[in-house]
Tab-separated table of C-alpha atoms in Angstrom:
chain	number	residue	atom	x	y	z
A	1	MET	CA	-62.810	153.271	209.707
A	2	GLU	CA	-65.115	150.352	210.513
A	3	PRO	CA	-66.150	148.123	207.470
A	4	LYS	CA	-69.607	147.250	208.047
A	5	ARG	CA	-70.428	144.620	206.513
A	6	ASP	CA	-70.222	142.118	208.560
A	7	LYS	CA	-72.006	140.040	206.844
A	8	GLN	CA	-69.794	138.868	205.053
A	9	ILE	CA	-67.455	137.804	206.933
A	10	LYS	CA	-68.684	133.976	207.904
A	11	ILE	CA	-67.792	132.007	211.676
A	12	ASP	CA	-66.367	128.945	211.531
A	13	TRP	CA	-69.198	127.164	213.785
A	14	LEU	CA	-67.386	124.735	214.563
A	15	MET	CA	-64.164	126.696	216.546
A	16	PHE	CA	-66.732	129.141	217.645
A	17	ILE	CA	-69.415	126.248	219.459
A	18	THR	CA	-66.247	124.473	220.613
A	19	THR	CA	-64.177	126.505	222.577
A	20	PHE	CA	-67.283	128.256	224.498
A	21	GLY	CA	-68.261	124.535	224.909
A	22	THR	CA	-64.446	124.061	227.240
A	23	ILE	CA	-65.702	127.301	229.074
A	24	LEU	CA	-68.092	126.073	230.556
A	25	LEU	CA	-66.893	122.538	231.213
A	26	LEU	CA	-63.827	123.545	232.412
A	27	CYS	CA	-66.358	126.292	235.411
A	28	ILE	CA	-68.968	123.854	235.865
A	29	PRO	CA	-66.573	121.899	237.817
A	30	ILE	CA	-64.199	123.916	239.528
A	31	LEU	CA	-68.050	125.462	240.886
A	32	SER	CA	-68.951	122.181	242.415
A	33	PHE	CA	-65.982	120.669	243.939
A	34	LYS	CA	-64.042	124.346	245.083
A	35	ASP	CA	-62.204	122.637	248.175
A	36	TYR	CA	-61.246	119.946	245.557
A	37	SER	CA	-60.117	121.960	242.891
A	38	ALA	CA	-58.078	124.624	245.058
A	39	HIS	CA	-56.544	121.043	246.034
A	40	TYR	CA	-55.492	119.937	241.905
A	41	ILE	CA	-54.949	124.066	240.860
A	42	THR	CA	-52.340	124.525	243.054
A	43	SER	CA	-50.533	120.989	242.919
A	44	LEU	CA	-50.671	121.037	239.247
A	45	TYR	CA	-48.916	123.911	239.494
A	46	ASP	CA	-46.425	123.161	241.421
A	47	LYS	CA	-45.526	119.541	239.038
A	48	ILE	CA	-45.256	121.918	236.543
A	49	THR	CA	-42.605	123.969	238.096
A	50	GLN	CA	-40.001	121.952	239.263
A	51	THR	CA	-40.513	119.831	236.378
A	52	PHE	CA	-40.863	122.067	233.085
A	53	GLY	CA	-39.295	125.058	234.987
A	54	VAL	CA	-35.629	125.316	232.484
A	55	VAL	CA	-37.263	125.273	229.717
A	56	TYR	CA	-39.760	128.104	230.551
A	57	LEU	CA	-36.438	130.484	231.778
A	58	TRP	CA	-34.369	128.660	228.248
A	59	TYR	CA	-37.665	130.014	226.583
A	60	GLY	CA	-38.090	133.288	227.119
A	61	PHE	CA	-33.706	133.744	226.962
A	62	GLY	CA	-34.154	132.097	224.037
A	63	ALA	CA	-37.046	134.380	222.437
A	64	LEU	CA	-35.016	137.500	222.730
A	65	LEU	CA	-31.612	136.257	221.507
A	66	PHE	CA	-33.726	135.141	218.663
A	67	LEU	CA	-35.119	138.284	218.427
A	68	ILE	CA	-32.260	140.244	218.660
A	69	TRP	CA	-30.832	138.094	215.799
A	70	LEU	CA	-33.866	139.152	213.661
A	71	ALA	CA	-33.797	142.910	214.564
A	72	THR	CA	-29.810	143.431	213.436
A	73	SER	CA	-30.065	140.896	210.124
A	74	LYS	CA	-31.019	141.039	206.761
A	75	PHE	CA	-34.938	140.204	208.047
A	76	GLY	CA	-35.141	143.439	210.387
A	77	LYS	CA	-36.196	145.355	206.403
A	78	ILE	CA	-38.743	143.528	205.934
A	79	ARG	CA	-41.719	145.669	205.800
A	80	LEU	CA	-44.711	144.391	206.304
A	81	GLY	CA	-47.586	144.466	203.542
A	82	ASP	CA	-47.365	145.886	200.466
A	83	THR	CA	-44.204	148.092	199.221
A	84	PHE	CA	-45.867	151.806	200.517
A	85	ASP	CA	-47.851	150.390	202.895
A	86	LYS	CA	-47.871	153.509	205.068
A	87	PRO	CA	-48.474	152.695	209.208
A	88	GLU	CA	-51.861	152.745	210.030
A	89	PHE	CA	-52.152	154.186	213.219
A	90	ASN	CA	-49.091	156.744	214.191
A	91	THR	CA	-45.993	155.927	216.267
A	92	ARG	CA	-47.629	157.417	219.386
A	93	SER	CA	-50.559	155.552	218.874
A	94	TRP	CA	-49.435	152.174	217.922
A	95	VAL	CA	-46.855	152.410	220.869
A	96	GLY	CA	-49.838	152.860	223.188
A	97	MET	CA	-52.400	150.347	221.531
A	98	LEU	CA	-49.646	147.295	222.176
A	99	PHE	CA	-48.249	148.972	226.012
A	100	CYS	CA	-52.314	148.737	226.737
A	101	ALA	CA	-52.928	145.257	224.948
A	102	GLY	CA	-49.643	143.913	226.549
A	103	VAL	CA	-50.473	145.019	229.753
A	104	GLY	CA	-53.835	145.531	231.666
A	105	ALA	CA	-54.680	146.046	235.173
A	106	GLY	CA	-52.092	143.410	236.715
A	107	LEU	CA	-49.127	146.311	236.072
A	108	LEU	CA	-50.504	148.073	238.283
A	109	TYR	CA	-51.116	145.578	240.917
A	110	TRP	CA	-47.826	144.480	241.027
A	111	ALA	CA	-45.768	147.812	240.385
A	112	VAL	CA	-47.010	148.949	243.666
A	113	LEU	CA	-47.004	145.803	245.349
A	114	GLU	CA	-43.813	143.462	243.917
A	115	TRP	CA	-41.604	144.882	245.981
A	116	GLY	CA	-42.853	143.837	249.082
A	117	TYR	CA	-43.547	140.188	248.218
A	118	TYR	CA	-39.577	140.170	247.748
A	119	LEU	CA	-38.266	141.941	250.313
A	120	ASN	CA	-40.273	139.734	252.907
A	121	SER	CA	-39.226	136.568	250.613
A	122	PRO	CA	-35.740	137.620	248.639
A	123	PRO	CA	-33.871	135.916	245.716
A	124	TYR	CA	-30.607	134.506	246.450
A	125	GLY	CA	-31.323	133.887	249.985
A	126	LEU	CA	-30.859	137.281	251.695
A	127	GLU	CA	-31.997	138.271	254.686
A	128	SER	CA	-35.344	139.282	254.216
A	129	LYS	CA	-35.760	142.388	254.764
A	130	GLY	CA	-31.643	143.925	254.558
A	131	VAL	CA	-30.597	146.144	252.855
A	132	GLU	CA	-29.361	143.773	249.992
A	133	ALA	CA	-33.245	142.699	250.202
A	134	THR	CA	-34.072	145.775	249.962
A	135	GLU	CA	-32.023	146.306	246.826
A	136	TRP	CA	-33.099	143.682	244.910
A	137	ALA	CA	-37.015	144.141	246.081
A	138	SER	CA	-37.182	147.568	243.835
A	139	SER	CA	-34.348	145.620	240.757
A	140	TYR	CA	-36.271	141.921	240.382
A	141	GLY	CA	-40.372	143.879	238.873
A	142	LEU	CA	-38.117	145.245	236.337
A	143	PHE	CA	-36.606	142.054	235.534
A	144	HIS	CA	-40.224	140.307	234.908
A	145	TRP	CA	-41.357	143.498	232.858
A	146	GLY	CA	-38.739	144.026	231.230
A	147	PRO	CA	-37.411	142.042	227.142
A	148	SER	CA	-37.450	139.203	228.245
A	149	ALA	CA	-40.722	139.803	229.336
A	150	TRP	CA	-41.220	141.501	225.321
A	151	ALA	CA	-39.414	139.968	223.663
A	152	ILE	CA	-42.711	136.203	224.492
A	153	TYR	CA	-44.994	138.383	223.397
A	154	CYS	CA	-43.013	139.695	220.627
A	155	LEU	CA	-42.166	136.380	218.814
A	156	PRO	CA	-45.559	135.394	217.751
A	157	THR	CA	-46.383	138.797	217.045
A	158	ILE	CA	-44.160	138.565	213.822
A	159	ALA	CA	-44.696	135.383	213.439
A	160	ILE	CA	-47.722	135.829	212.404
A	161	ALA	CA	-47.419	139.065	210.537
A	162	TYR	CA	-45.381	137.781	208.361
A	163	PRO	CA	-47.056	135.113	206.168
A	164	TYR	CA	-50.624	137.692	207.134
A	165	TYR	CA	-49.124	140.379	205.688
A	166	VAL	CA	-46.571	139.798	203.141
A	167	ARG	CA	-47.915	136.222	202.045
A	168	LYS	CA	-51.608	137.727	201.990
A	169	ILE	CA	-52.558	134.402	204.048
A	170	PRO	CA	-56.011	135.314	204.134
A	171	TYR	CA	-56.295	133.465	208.165
A	172	LEU	CA	-55.416	136.341	211.573
A	173	ARG	CA	-54.794	133.429	213.703
A	174	LEU	CA	-52.318	132.083	215.845
A	175	SER	CA	-52.270	128.519	213.159
A	176	THR	CA	-50.624	131.180	210.744
A	177	SER	CA	-47.207	131.469	212.535
A	178	LEU	CA	-46.846	128.062	211.833
A	179	LEU	CA	-47.407	127.893	207.792
A	180	PRO	CA	-44.868	124.759	207.176
A	181	PHE	CA	-45.926	122.375	209.503
A	182	LEU	CA	-49.725	122.439	207.949
A	183	PRO	CA	-49.684	121.340	204.484
A	184	LYS	CA	-52.778	120.726	204.217
A	185	GLY	CA	-52.875	124.808	205.923
A	186	VAL	CA	-54.829	126.814	208.612
A	187	ASN	CA	-58.068	125.097	207.724
A	188	SER	CA	-56.803	121.512	207.897
A	189	SER	CA	-57.082	119.499	211.646
A	190	ARG	CA	-54.107	120.092	212.828
A	191	GLY	CA	-54.215	123.962	212.158
A	192	ARG	CA	-57.168	124.051	214.191
A	193	PHE	CA	-55.900	122.399	217.104
A	194	ILE	CA	-53.329	124.774	217.453
A	195	ASP	CA	-56.220	128.238	216.966
A	196	PHE	CA	-58.269	125.167	219.589
A	197	LEU	CA	-55.266	125.800	222.157
A	198	PHE	CA	-54.582	129.341	222.101
A	199	MET	CA	-58.371	130.573	222.553
A	200	ILE	CA	-58.097	128.149	225.759
A	201	ASN	CA	-55.240	129.236	226.751
A	202	LEU	CA	-56.418	133.011	226.692
A	203	ILE	CA	-59.489	132.266	228.572
A	204	GLY	CA	-57.114	130.675	231.122
A	205	GLY	CA	-54.643	132.748	231.438
A	206	THR	CA	-57.076	136.141	231.137
A	207	GLY	CA	-58.211	134.971	235.124
A	208	THR	CA	-55.127	136.077	235.734
A	209	SER	CA	-55.495	139.172	234.649
A	210	LEU	CA	-58.868	140.009	236.678
A	211	GLY	CA	-58.093	137.439	239.127
A	212	LEU	CA	-55.839	140.082	240.559
A	213	SER	CA	-56.886	143.602	238.924
A	214	SER	CA	-60.198	143.213	240.847
A	215	PRO	CA	-59.685	143.251	244.006
A	216	MET	CA	-57.416	145.888	243.404
A	217	ILE	CA	-60.551	147.996	242.624
A	218	ALA	CA	-62.431	146.757	243.367
A	219	GLY	CA	-61.002	147.755	247.664
A	220	GLY	CA	-60.336	151.140	245.895
A	221	ILE	CA	-63.817	151.458	245.321
A	222	ALA	CA	-64.674	150.525	249.054
A	223	LYS	CA	-62.591	152.872	250.413
A	224	LEU	CA	-63.949	155.939	247.996
A	225	LEU	CA	-66.922	154.902	249.476
A	226	ASN	CA	-66.734	153.813	253.004
A	227	ILE	CA	-68.030	150.413	251.664
A	228	SER	CA	-67.635	146.428	252.663
A	229	HIS	CA	-65.034	145.086	250.200
A	230	ASN	CA	-66.805	141.805	249.758
A	231	TYR	CA	-66.952	138.951	246.994
A	232	THR	CA	-70.275	140.795	245.579
A	233	LEU	CA	-68.347	144.416	245.026
A	234	GLU	CA	-64.970	141.801	243.411
A	235	VAL	CA	-68.023	140.258	240.276
A	236	SER	CA	-69.476	143.608	240.357
A	237	VAL	CA	-66.090	145.256	238.894
A	238	VAL	CA	-65.685	142.305	236.303
A	239	LEU	CA	-69.064	143.084	236.016
A	240	ILE	CA	-68.869	146.848	234.543
A	241	SER	CA	-65.839	146.058	232.623
A	242	ILE	CA	-66.972	143.693	230.366
A	243	ALA	CA	-69.265	147.000	229.870
A	244	ILE	CA	-66.620	148.815	229.073
A	245	PHE	CA	-64.432	146.459	227.502
A	246	GLY	CA	-67.898	144.940	225.537
A	247	THR	CA	-68.641	148.869	224.295
A	248	SER	CA	-65.272	149.422	222.798
A	249	SER	CA	-64.929	146.105	221.063
A	250	PHE	CA	-68.458	146.698	219.606
A	251	LEU	CA	-67.054	150.135	218.590
A	252	GLY	CA	-64.081	148.699	216.619
A	253	LEU	CA	-59.997	149.559	216.649
A	254	LYS	CA	-59.878	152.958	215.230
A	255	LYS	CA	-63.646	154.764	218.121
A	256	GLY	CA	-62.223	152.517	220.472
A	257	PHE	CA	-59.574	150.644	222.132
A	258	LYS	CA	-57.224	153.370	219.720
A	259	LYS	CA	-59.258	156.124	221.580
A	260	LEU	CA	-59.728	154.138	225.137
A	261	SER	CA	-55.835	153.611	225.548
A	262	ASP	CA	-55.087	157.053	223.816
A	263	PHE	CA	-56.558	158.107	226.418
A	264	ASN	CA	-55.045	156.147	229.810
A	265	VAL	CA	-51.843	156.287	228.624
A	266	PHE	CA	-52.236	159.748	228.779
A	267	LEU	CA	-54.188	159.647	231.770
A	268	ALA	CA	-51.610	156.564	233.867
A	269	PHE	CA	-48.432	159.246	232.610
A	270	VAL	CA	-49.829	162.084	234.649
A	271	LEU	CA	-50.535	160.017	237.911
A	272	LEU	CA	-46.869	158.894	237.406
A	273	PHE	CA	-45.077	162.601	236.881
A	274	PHE	CA	-47.657	163.909	240.506
A	275	VAL	CA	-46.500	160.884	242.715
A	276	LEU	CA	-43.386	161.085	241.346
A	277	ALA	CA	-43.501	165.283	241.621
A	278	VAL	CA	-45.079	165.019	245.042
A	279	GLY	CA	-43.664	162.329	247.074
A	280	PRO	CA	-39.746	161.598	248.023
A	281	THR	CA	-38.317	161.906	243.750
A	282	ILE	CA	-34.992	162.211	245.292
A	283	PHE	CA	-35.312	158.502	246.866
A	284	ILE	CA	-37.970	157.112	243.691
A	285	LEU	CA	-35.163	159.132	241.431
A	286	LYS	CA	-31.811	156.701	243.381
A	287	VAL	CA	-33.390	153.085	243.508
A	288	GLY	CA	-35.020	153.885	240.686
A	289	THR	CA	-31.235	154.249	239.036
A	290	ASN	CA	-29.675	152.000	240.955
A	291	SER	CA	-32.417	149.216	240.530
A	292	ILE	CA	-31.539	149.362	236.682
A	293	GLY	CA	-28.126	149.191	237.014
A	294	LEU	CA	-28.645	146.097	238.861
A	295	VAL	CA	-30.873	144.621	236.049
A	296	LEU	CA	-28.331	145.922	233.386
A	297	GLN	CA	-25.234	144.229	236.135
A	298	ASN	CA	-27.077	140.457	236.576
A	299	PHE	CA	-29.738	140.430	233.145
A	300	ILE	CA	-28.426	136.972	232.281
A	301	ARG	CA	-27.719	135.348	234.942
A	302	MET	CA	-31.211	136.844	236.716
A	303	ASN	CA	-32.345	135.032	232.726
A	304	LEU	CA	-30.682	131.149	233.423
A	305	TRP	CA	-30.899	131.282	237.438
A	306	THR	CA	-32.579	127.890	238.881
A	307	ASP	CA	-31.664	127.863	242.207
A	308	PRO	CA	-30.564	125.131	242.511
A	309	ILE	CA	-29.114	123.789	245.201
A	310	ARG	CA	-30.689	126.016	247.674
A	311	ASN	CA	-34.729	125.206	246.011
A	312	SER	CA	-36.136	128.732	247.862
A	313	GLY	CA	-38.932	128.256	245.730
A	314	PHE	CA	-38.292	131.824	244.401
A	315	VAL	CA	-37.431	130.938	240.685
A	316	GLU	CA	-40.977	128.796	240.164
A	317	ASN	CA	-43.715	131.174	242.416
A	318	TRP	CA	-41.535	134.164	240.829
A	319	THR	CA	-40.205	134.274	237.335
A	320	ILE	CA	-41.312	131.228	235.988
A	321	PHE	CA	-45.161	131.687	236.902
A	322	TYR	CA	-44.384	135.045	234.463
A	323	TRP	CA	-43.072	133.454	232.248
A	324	ALA	CA	-46.029	131.209	231.961
A	325	TRP	CA	-48.496	134.923	231.772
A	326	TRP	CA	-46.972	135.645	229.140
A	327	VAL	CA	-45.967	133.178	227.452
A	328	ALA	CA	-50.520	132.196	227.500
A	329	TYR	CA	-50.639	135.894	227.097
A	330	ALA	CA	-48.572	135.820	224.121
A	331	PRO	CA	-50.746	134.899	220.674
A	332	PHE	CA	-53.544	137.022	221.615
A	333	VAL	CA	-50.740	140.346	222.295
A	334	GLY	CA	-49.210	138.837	219.222
A	335	ILE	CA	-52.836	138.308	216.918
A	336	PHE	CA	-53.336	141.876	218.158
A	337	VAL	CA	-50.231	143.705	217.319
A	338	THR	CA	-49.945	142.376	214.171
A	339	ARG	CA	-53.186	143.505	213.604
A	340	ILE	CA	-52.939	147.219	213.972
A	341	SER	CA	-48.953	147.549	212.388
A	342	ARG	CA	-49.501	147.720	209.026
A	343	GLY	CA	-46.704	149.354	206.821
A	344	ARG	CA	-43.587	148.646	210.169
A	345	SER	CA	-41.196	146.520	209.451
A	346	ILE	CA	-39.917	143.068	211.849
A	347	LYS	CA	-37.294	145.546	212.917
A	348	GLN	CA	-39.661	148.697	214.539
A	349	ILE	CA	-41.941	146.188	215.288
A	350	ILE	CA	-39.524	144.420	217.405
A	351	MET	CA	-37.603	147.104	218.675
A	352	GLY	CA	-41.143	148.742	219.371
A	353	MET	CA	-42.172	146.100	221.668
A	354	LEU	CA	-39.143	145.639	223.620
A	355	ILE	CA	-38.127	149.052	223.715
A	356	PHE	CA	-41.041	151.209	224.519
A	357	GLY	CA	-43.243	148.370	226.313
A	358	SER	CA	-40.263	147.820	228.989
A	359	LEU	CA	-39.505	151.248	229.799
A	360	GLY	CA	-43.394	152.316	229.540
A	361	ALA	CA	-44.071	149.205	232.507
A	362	TRP	CA	-40.858	149.965	234.569
A	363	GLY	CA	-42.032	153.972	234.712
A	364	PHE	CA	-44.919	152.602	237.037
A	365	PHE	CA	-42.989	150.127	238.787
A	366	ILE	CA	-40.217	152.382	239.666
A	367	VAL	CA	-42.463	155.475	240.453
A	368	PHE	CA	-45.131	153.531	242.075
A	369	GLY	CA	-43.276	150.895	243.892
A	370	ASN	CA	-40.946	152.258	245.579
A	371	TYR	CA	-43.249	155.456	246.358
A	372	GLY	CA	-44.586	152.315	248.455
A	373	LEU	CA	-41.449	151.262	249.493
A	374	TYR	CA	-40.004	154.237	250.696
A	375	LEU	CA	-43.645	154.939	252.826
A	376	GLU	CA	-42.666	150.459	253.965
A	377	LEU	CA	-38.943	151.768	255.415
A	378	ASN	CA	-39.702	155.330	256.367
A	379	GLU	CA	-42.570	153.794	259.283
A	380	ILE	CA	-44.990	155.405	257.357
A	381	LEU	CA	-47.532	152.914	256.624
A	382	ASN	CA	-47.052	149.205	257.086
A	383	ILE	CA	-47.526	147.597	253.872
A	384	THR	CA	-46.137	143.988	254.389
A	385	GLY	CA	-48.480	143.568	257.461
A	386	LEU	CA	-51.281	144.164	255.212
A	387	MET	CA	-49.758	141.985	251.929
A	388	GLU	CA	-48.823	138.880	255.125
A	389	GLN	CA	-52.645	138.822	255.904
A	390	GLY	CA	-53.877	137.969	252.619
A	391	SER	CA	-54.858	138.419	249.038
A	392	ARG	CA	-57.849	141.313	249.511
A	393	GLU	CA	-55.927	142.604	252.192
A	394	ALA	CA	-53.150	143.307	249.696
A	395	ALA	CA	-55.073	144.659	247.385
A	396	ASP	CA	-56.166	146.455	250.066
A	397	ALA	CA	-52.795	148.648	250.692
A	398	ILE	CA	-52.847	149.512	247.189
A	399	SER	CA	-55.894	152.697	248.288
A	400	VAL	CA	-53.865	152.645	251.313
A	401	ILE	CA	-50.884	153.876	249.722
A	402	MET	CA	-53.060	156.083	247.489
A	403	THR	CA	-54.326	158.102	249.395
A	404	SER	CA	-51.225	158.452	251.623
A	405	LEU	CA	-50.495	161.190	248.588
A	406	PRO	CA	-51.704	164.768	248.636
A	407	PHE	CA	-55.369	164.692	246.900
A	408	GLY	CA	-55.965	161.188	248.185
A	409	LYS	CA	-59.191	160.324	246.983
A	410	LEU	CA	-58.366	161.837	243.995
A	411	THR	CA	-55.737	160.129	243.160
A	412	LEU	CA	-57.439	156.970	244.098
A	413	THR	CA	-60.465	157.454	242.172
A	414	ILE	CA	-58.355	158.410	239.456
A	415	PHE	CA	-55.751	155.226	240.044
A	416	VAL	CA	-58.566	153.414	240.033
A	417	LEU	CA	-60.495	154.515	236.475
A	418	ILE	CA	-56.999	153.928	235.185
A	419	ALA	CA	-56.642	150.179	235.901
A	420	LEU	CA	-60.742	149.732	235.158
A	421	ILE	CA	-60.258	150.979	231.518
A	422	PHE	CA	-56.241	149.305	231.886
A	423	LEU	CA	-58.494	145.427	232.567
A	424	ALA	CA	-60.967	147.312	229.529
A	425	THR	CA	-58.621	147.145	226.770
A	426	THR	CA	-56.674	144.027	227.444
A	427	TYR	CA	-59.891	142.729	227.098
A	428	ASP	CA	-60.838	144.128	224.077
A	429	SER	CA	-57.634	143.105	222.742
A	430	ALA	CA	-58.262	139.491	224.020
A	431	SER	CA	-61.840	139.906	222.553
A	432	TYR	CA	-60.651	140.742	219.563
A	433	SER	CA	-58.736	138.186	218.869
A	434	LEU	CA	-61.209	135.564	220.263
A	435	ALA	CA	-63.199	136.984	217.400
A	436	SER	CA	-60.330	136.857	214.478
A	437	VAL	CA	-59.805	133.490	215.423
A	438	SER	CA	-63.517	132.172	215.371
A	439	THR	CA	-63.716	133.205	211.761
A	440	LYS	CA	-62.976	131.558	208.853
A	441	LYS	CA	-60.976	134.418	206.859
A	442	LEU	CA	-59.940	138.283	207.462
A	443	LYS	CA	-58.701	140.166	205.261
A	444	ALA	CA	-55.226	142.735	205.788
A	445	GLY	CA	-57.850	145.898	207.224
A	446	GLN	CA	-60.854	143.831	208.119
A	447	ASN	CA	-62.223	143.431	210.893
A	448	PRO	CA	-64.289	140.212	212.860
A	449	ALA	CA	-67.910	140.888	213.518
A	450	ARG	CA	-69.215	143.210	216.314
A	451	TRP	CA	-71.710	141.055	217.568
A	452	ASN	CA	-68.620	138.222	217.702
A	453	ARG	CA	-66.429	140.379	219.665
A	454	LEU	CA	-68.801	141.367	221.810
A	455	PHE	CA	-69.768	138.089	222.641
A	456	TRP	CA	-66.112	136.715	223.354
A	457	ALA	CA	-65.481	140.582	225.757
A	458	LEU	CA	-68.932	138.895	227.319
A	459	SER	CA	-67.146	135.465	227.620
A	460	LEU	CA	-63.741	135.875	228.674
A	461	GLY	CA	-65.849	137.084	231.690
A	462	VAL	CA	-67.090	133.568	232.526
A	463	LEU	CA	-63.712	132.101	234.634
A	464	PRO	CA	-62.548	134.791	235.981
A	465	ILE	CA	-65.755	135.395	238.630
A	466	THR	CA	-65.821	131.768	238.755
A	467	LEU	CA	-62.332	131.980	240.147
A	468	LEU	CA	-62.917	134.500	242.797
A	469	PHE	CA	-65.170	131.977	244.025
A	470	VAL	CA	-62.877	129.856	244.711
A	471	ASP	CA	-60.384	129.128	247.767
A	472	GLY	CA	-56.964	129.327	247.834
A	473	GLY	CA	-56.901	132.903	247.227
A	474	LEU	CA	-53.799	134.584	244.821
A	475	LYS	CA	-51.827	131.251	244.610
A	476	VAL	CA	-55.459	129.473	242.341
A	477	ILE	CA	-54.662	132.350	240.413
A	478	LEU	CA	-51.362	131.780	240.051
A	479	SER	CA	-50.822	128.295	239.581
A	480	THR	CA	-54.509	128.378	236.357
A	481	THR	CA	-52.061	130.560	234.455
A	482	ILE	CA	-48.721	128.006	234.272
A	483	ILE	CA	-50.803	125.309	234.156
A	484	VAL	CA	-52.905	126.507	230.827
A	485	SER	CA	-49.612	127.781	229.610
A	486	LEU	CA	-48.009	124.782	229.307
A	487	PRO	CA	-48.742	123.422	225.496
A	488	LEU	CA	-47.682	126.978	223.974
A	489	LEU	CA	-44.266	126.464	224.857
A	490	PHE	CA	-43.478	124.027	222.599
A	491	VAL	CA	-45.765	126.414	219.817
A	492	GLY	CA	-43.279	128.817	220.125
A	493	VAL	CA	-40.263	127.193	219.056
A	494	MET	CA	-42.383	125.959	216.367
A	495	MET	CA	-43.061	129.547	215.604
A	496	GLY	CA	-39.102	130.279	215.602
A	497	VAL	CA	-38.536	127.396	213.394
A	498	SER	CA	-40.909	127.921	211.637
A	499	LEU	CA	-41.016	131.847	210.934
A	500	VAL	CA	-36.686	131.496	210.435
A	501	LYS	CA	-38.062	129.028	206.820
A	502	MET	CA	-40.455	131.584	205.328
A	503	LEU	CA	-37.948	134.221	205.332
A	504	LYS	CA	-34.977	132.006	203.783
A	505	GLU	CA	-37.638	130.906	201.075
A	506	ASP	CA	-39.222	133.885	200.584
A	507	HIS	CA	-35.362	135.535	200.391
A	508	LYS	CA	-34.337	133.048	198.361
A	509	SER	CA	-36.931	133.486	195.615
A	510	ASN	CA	-37.094	136.767	195.553
A	511	ASN	CA	-33.016	136.891	194.912
A	512	LYS	CA	-34.296	133.883	191.707
A	513	THR	CA	-36.503	136.911	190.376
């Protein structure tokens, strides 16, 4: 049951007020100088990707190798919690909750459309819309949402969960993962600064998800209700989403998030199987199988490809952007998955996130993406033509794809509902993480105060709504993510070092006793 003792859970007012004040300080100038803001954000994005792009690539690949080593080592058997603790949530609900927290409605946007961007501007210098470009177009999304991405999510999960459950550190924060580097503890000025960085990263990173998802959902609603797709509708979508995840956040993990994620995962896979059954089934399965083969065959190359000679911009615009997105979101996913993972071993968490997270995302890309690709190749719909007209038209293209299926309006209605709930569950877990960090102490099994979760649920909508009014479209939204994620790259490396030090210290201590 959700704890009812909100009054006993004290708020860290300094962190609370500083973070909210920073949100306002970011949004006011962005709104006041919209044209300059767009130019400044995108130019900063270009400088960071050119200068630090290689660091992002090695970070993603290094995190994956580190976690594989950790899962297969003697430390993989360590149970997070007391010796006889059983998992709080069954495996099906646990997988559903971590999946909903980690992917959000952004998965639906990219699963349906990502192939179109690669078809027009393929990697490796391939001819646009050629045979090889088409094969890679359906494959690269699997890589960007595969094991490397989930490794970036998983690293802070283990780094936070181990000291929280095994060392009984009563702070569900990012700084908890860095104990060896914080001699004065997580409440020191150094620890609070790290937690402040996390909160700003999360708030900035959420702009990407809402910035992508709200036009997509608004486009679906506009088509269903035969109304115009405009900013007012997009802002209304954000407010509806806030209402859903605010309610879920207030109800708590078991009454709110768990039931919402269980329902949405079920509904999403029903829609997947429907599209697979009534669409070009053989084409979807053949292309999907081929795509998995391409990714597995070229996995190391894709992780480390920098395009140093041609410098086409593909790596910076896609792989580095994605890794930055995962880095920005990783601490909040880590905090949330930590909360739902008591009683599981380190190996279970690593394998669960890397395998189930990747397979779930691949299902969406293979079915939705290849259905859209089939429509394009057979000249049933000109999807890439719509996408070239602008970000709003690209979002509307998703509605066109969904309504081309049998029972088109019903299919689109279900798709919009799934997208709304995915968006809500992502923000629900994000507001939970922000509330946890702005709480002074939070012991295993406790949850932040309801009003605190509700406040952050509402606050998370401020920056994304601001970005909707900035000129520059998709580029500005994506640029925001990489800018805010840069400091966390170095924090991530420290987390890995810190985790190994704690594991070795405790193993040595246990052997002596």
